[in-house]
CSV table of C-alpha atoms in Angstrom, one decimal:
chain,number,residue,atom,x,y,z
A,7,ASP,CA,133.7,107.6,150.6
A,8,GLU,CA,130.8,109.1,152.1
A,9,ASN,CA,128.8,110.5,149.3
A,10,GLY,CA,128.7,106.8,147.5
A,11,THR,CA,129.1,107.8,143.8
A,12,THR,CA,132.6,106.7,143.2
A,13,THR,CA,132.2,103.5,145.1
A,14,ASN,CA,132.2,100.2,142.8
A,15,TYR,CA,129.7,98.0,144.8
A,16,ALA,CA,130.6,95.2,142.5
A,17,LEU,CA,134.2,94.8,144.6
A,18,THR,CA,132.4,93.6,147.5
A,19,SER,CA,129.3,91.6,145.5
A,20,THR,CA,128.9,87.4,145.3
A,21,PRO,CA,129.2,86.7,142.0
A,22,SER,CA,128.0,83.5,139.9
A,23,GLU,CA,127.4,82.3,136.7
A,24,SER,CA,125.0,80.2,134.6
A,25,SER,CA,127.6,77.9,134.0
A,26,THR,CA,131.2,77.5,134.3
A,27,SER,CA,133.8,75.9,131.1
A,28,GLY,CA,136.2,73.4,132.2
A,29,LEU,CA,138.5,74.3,129.6
A,30,TYR,CA,138.3,78.2,129.0
A,31,GLY,CA,138.6,81.2,131.1
A,32,SER,CA,139.1,82.1,134.7
A,33,PRO,CA,136.5,81.7,137.7
A,34,VAL,CA,133.4,83.9,137.9
A,35,THR,CA,135.1,86.4,140.7
A,36,VAL,CA,137.4,87.6,137.8
A,37,VAL,CA,134.3,89.6,137.0
A,38,ILE,CA,134.7,91.5,140.4
A,39,ASP,CA,138.4,91.7,140.6
A,40,GLY,CA,138.6,95.5,139.6
A,41,ASP,CA,141.0,94.8,136.5
A,42,THR,CA,139.3,96.0,133.6
A,43,ASP,CA,142.0,94.6,131.2
A,44,GLY,CA,140.2,91.8,129.2
A,45,ASN,CA,143.3,91.0,127.2
A,46,GLY,CA,143.3,87.1,126.8
A,47,GLU,CA,141.3,84.2,127.8
A,48,ALA,CA,142.9,84.7,131.8
A,49,GLN,CA,141.3,87.7,131.9
A,50,ALA,CA,137.6,86.9,131.4
A,51,ASN,CA,134.8,84.2,132.7
A,52,HIS,CA,134.0,81.7,130.6
A,53,THR,CA,130.6,80.1,130.3
A,54,ASN,CA,129.6,77.0,128.1
A,55,SER,CA,127.8,77.9,125.1
A,56,GLU,CA,124.2,77.4,126.0
A,57,LEU,CA,121.2,79.2,125.7
A,58,GLU,CA,120.5,82.6,127.4
A,59,ALA,CA,123.9,82.5,129.3
A,60,TYR,CA,124.2,85.0,132.4
A,61,VAL,CA,126.6,86.5,134.9
A,62,GLU,CA,125.2,87.7,138.4
A,63,LEU,CA,126.4,89.8,140.9
A,64,ASP,CA,124.5,89.8,144.4
A,65,LEU,CA,125.7,92.7,146.0
A,66,GLY,CA,125.1,92.0,149.7
A,67,ALA,CA,122.4,94.8,150.4
A,68,VAL,CA,120.1,97.2,148.5
A,69,TYR,CA,122.0,100.1,147.0
A,70,ASP,CA,120.5,103.3,144.6
A,71,ILE,CA,121.8,102.1,141.7
A,72,SER,CA,123.1,104.9,139.0
A,73,ALA,CA,125.3,103.1,136.9
A,74,ILE,CA,126.4,99.5,135.9
A,75,ASN,CA,129.6,99.5,133.4
A,76,ILE,CA,130.4,96.3,131.4
A,77,TRP,CA,133.7,95.7,130.2
A,78,ASN,CA,134.2,93.0,127.4
A,79,ARG,CA,137.0,90.4,126.3
A,80,ILE,CA,139.2,92.4,123.6
A,81,ASP,CA,141.4,89.8,122.7
A,82,CYS,CA,138.8,88.0,120.6
A,83,CYS,CA,135.6,86.6,120.2
A,84,SER,CA,133.9,89.9,121.6
A,85,ASP,CA,131.4,89.7,119.4
A,86,ARG,CA,129.8,87.0,121.6
A,87,ALA,CA,129.1,89.8,124.3
A,88,ASP,CA,125.9,91.3,122.1
A,89,ASN,CA,122.2,90.8,122.2
A,90,PHE,CA,122.2,91.2,125.8
A,91,TYR,CA,120.2,92.1,129.2
A,92,VAL,CA,121.3,93.5,132.1
A,93,PHE,CA,118.7,93.0,134.9
A,94,VAL,CA,118.5,94.9,138.1
A,95,SER,CA,116.1,93.8,141.4
A,96,GLU,CA,116.1,94.4,144.9
A,97,ASN,CA,114.9,90.8,145.1
A,98,ALA,CA,116.8,87.5,143.6
A,99,PHE,CA,116.1,86.3,140.1
A,100,THR,CA,113.7,83.9,140.5
A,101,ALA,CA,113.9,82.1,137.1
A,102,GLY,CA,117.4,81.5,134.6
A,103,ASP,CA,115.6,82.5,131.3
A,104,VAL,CA,114.9,85.9,129.8
A,105,ALA,CA,111.3,85.8,129.4
A,106,THR,CA,110.5,84.8,133.0
A,107,THR,CA,113.3,87.9,134.8
A,108,LEU,CA,111.5,90.2,132.1
A,109,ALA,CA,108.2,89.4,133.8
A,110,GLN,CA,109.4,89.4,137.2
A,111,SER,CA,107.8,91.8,139.4
A,112,GLY,CA,110.5,94.4,140.4
A,113,VAL,CA,112.9,93.7,137.4
A,114,THR,CA,114.4,96.2,135.7
A,115,ALA,CA,115.9,95.4,132.5
A,116,ILE,CA,117.7,97.6,129.8
A,117,LEU,CA,118.6,95.6,126.1
A,118,GLN,CA,122.1,95.9,124.2
A,119,SER,CA,121.4,95.2,120.6
A,120,GLN,CA,125.3,95.9,120.2
A,121,GLN,CA,128.5,94.2,121.1
A,122,ALA,CA,129.6,95.5,124.7
A,123,GLY,CA,132.4,97.9,124.6
A,124,SER,CA,135.2,98.7,127.5
A,125,PRO,CA,132.8,99.8,128.7
A,126,SER,CA,129.5,99.8,127.9
A,127,THR,CA,127.6,102.1,130.5
A,128,PHE,CA,124.3,101.2,131.6
A,129,THR,CA,122.6,104.3,133.2
A,130,PHE,CA,119.5,103.1,136.0
A,131,GLY,CA,117.3,105.1,138.4
A,132,THR,CA,116.3,102.6,140.6
A,133,THR,CA,116.8,100.8,143.7
A,134,ALA,CA,118.4,97.3,143.6
A,135,ARG,CA,120.7,94.0,145.2
A,136,TYR,CA,120.8,91.9,142.6
A,137,ILE,CA,122.9,92.3,139.0
A,138,ARG,CA,122.6,89.9,136.2
A,139,VAL,CA,124.1,90.4,132.8
A,140,GLN,CA,122.4,87.8,130.5
A,141,LEU,CA,122.6,86.6,126.6
A,142,THR,CA,119.7,86.9,124.7
A,143,GLU,CA,120.6,83.8,122.6
A,144,THR,CA,122.9,80.8,122.6
A,145,GLU,CA,126.4,81.4,122.9
A,146,TYR,CA,129.3,81.4,125.3
A,147,LEU,CA,129.5,84.5,127.6
A,148,HIS,CA,132.6,85.9,128.6
A,149,LEU,CA,133.2,89.2,130.5
A,150,ALA,CA,136.5,91.2,131.8
A,151,GLU,CA,134.7,93.2,134.5
A,152,ILE,CA,131.4,94.4,136.4
A,153,GLN,CA,131.2,97.6,137.9
A,154,VAL,CA,128.4,98.5,139.9
A,155,TYR,CA,128.2,102.2,141.4
A,156,ALA,CA,125.6,103.7,143.4
A,157,ALA,CA,123.9,107.3,143.6
A,158,ALA,CA,124.5,109.5,146.5
A,159,LEU,CA,121.1,109.3,148.9
A,160,ASP,CA,118.9,112.5,149.1
A,161,THR,CA,116.3,111.0,151.6
A,162,ASP,CA,114.5,113.8,152.2
A,163,SER,CA,114.7,114.7,148.0
A,164,ASP,CA,115.4,118.2,148.7
A,165,GLY,CA,118.4,118.0,145.8
A,166,ILE,CA,121.1,118.1,148.5
A,167,PRO,CA,122.6,114.7,148.9
A,168,ASN,CA,122.5,113.2,152.6
A,169,TYR,CA,126.2,113.7,153.5
A,170,LEU,CA,125.9,117.3,153.1
A,171,ASP,CA,122.5,117.9,154.1
A,172,LEU,CA,122.4,118.8,157.8
A,173,ASP,CA,118.6,117.7,157.9
A,174,SER,CA,118.8,114.9,155.8
A,175,ASP,CA,115.4,113.7,156.6
A,176,GLY,CA,113.5,117.4,156.6
A,177,ASP,CA,112.2,116.6,159.9
A,178,GLY,CA,113.5,120.2,161.3
A,179,ILE,CA,115.9,118.6,163.9
A,180,THR,CA,119.7,118.6,162.5
A,181,ASP,CA,121.2,115.1,161.7
A,182,ASN,CA,124.3,116.2,164.5
A,183,ILE,CA,121.2,116.5,167.1
A,184,GLU,CA,119.6,113.6,166.1
A,185,ALA,CA,121.8,111.0,165.4
A,186,GLN,CA,123.3,111.2,168.9
A,187,SER,CA,122.6,110.6,172.6
A,188,THR,CA,122.4,113.6,174.8
A,189,SER,CA,125.4,112.0,177.2
A,190,GLY,CA,128.1,111.4,174.5
A,191,TYR,CA,126.6,114.4,172.2
A,192,ILE,CA,129.5,116.1,170.1
A,193,ALA,CA,129.3,119.5,169.4
A,194,ILE,CA,129.7,121.0,165.5
A,195,THR,CA,132.8,123.1,164.9
A,196,ASP,CA,133.6,125.2,161.9
A,197,THR,CA,136.4,123.3,160.8
A,198,ASP,CA,136.3,121.4,157.1
A,199,SER,CA,139.8,120.4,156.7
A,200,ASP,CA,139.6,118.6,153.5
A,201,GLU,CA,137.1,120.5,152.2
A,202,ASN,CA,134.5,118.0,151.8
A,203,GLY,CA,131.9,119.6,153.2
A,204,LEU,CA,131.1,117.4,156.0
A,205,LYS,CA,132.6,118.9,159.7
A,206,ASP,CA,135.7,117.7,160.8
A,207,VAL,CA,134.2,116.2,164.1
A,208,TYR,CA,131.6,114.0,162.2
A,209,ASP,CA,134.1,113.2,159.4
A,210,GLY,CA,135.1,109.5,160.1
A,211,GLY,CA,137.4,109.5,157.4
A,212,ASN,CA,139.3,112.7,159.0
A,213,GLY,CA,139.5,111.8,162.6
A,214,GLY,CA,135.9,112.5,163.5
A,215,VAL,CA,133.0,110.3,164.6
A,216,ALA,CA,130.4,109.6,161.3
A,217,LEU,CA,126.9,109.9,162.7
A,218,VAL,CA,123.9,108.2,161.0
A,219,PRO,CA,120.7,109.7,161.3
């Protein structure tokens, strides 16, 4: 979708984990498979029992992060996922331990002492590419799913998201002019058949040509 508020960017991310159990659980890709059902060992990743185990996602690009949902395993051992941080950063994490990650410039962190729910939701208002869920103690870490949602961009901070703003950068030149060449110019029309606020001629999801200002 154009506004980004319902897009789960974790689905196309690259996951990794601090260690991988050779006996239990599924590969770490299970945390981004879109299935939030944590009922069963096969429905979750599984690290070894170690100090400050973690699962990490590389979203592949920087996004304006609005919320992260953590889904716990529910058939047993749910209490293992407590006392953990959710870290986000534009830059890759430089270390594997909690103390160094907390001190890393540009890292935003939220600590949860309670057991993770299904889900536990963490609200952010910052940009990030890298996401890490990390325990603060020695334990196994197994999670059913991680979801990462991005907020709608508002470049000129006028309260109107870019996908609805006729002049998203606020420079006085409308985006439909600014984003096109003279020779290939597509004139605006009044038709918005799906009523999403974007005229059909510029709605890439409705037969039009999407413009990037």
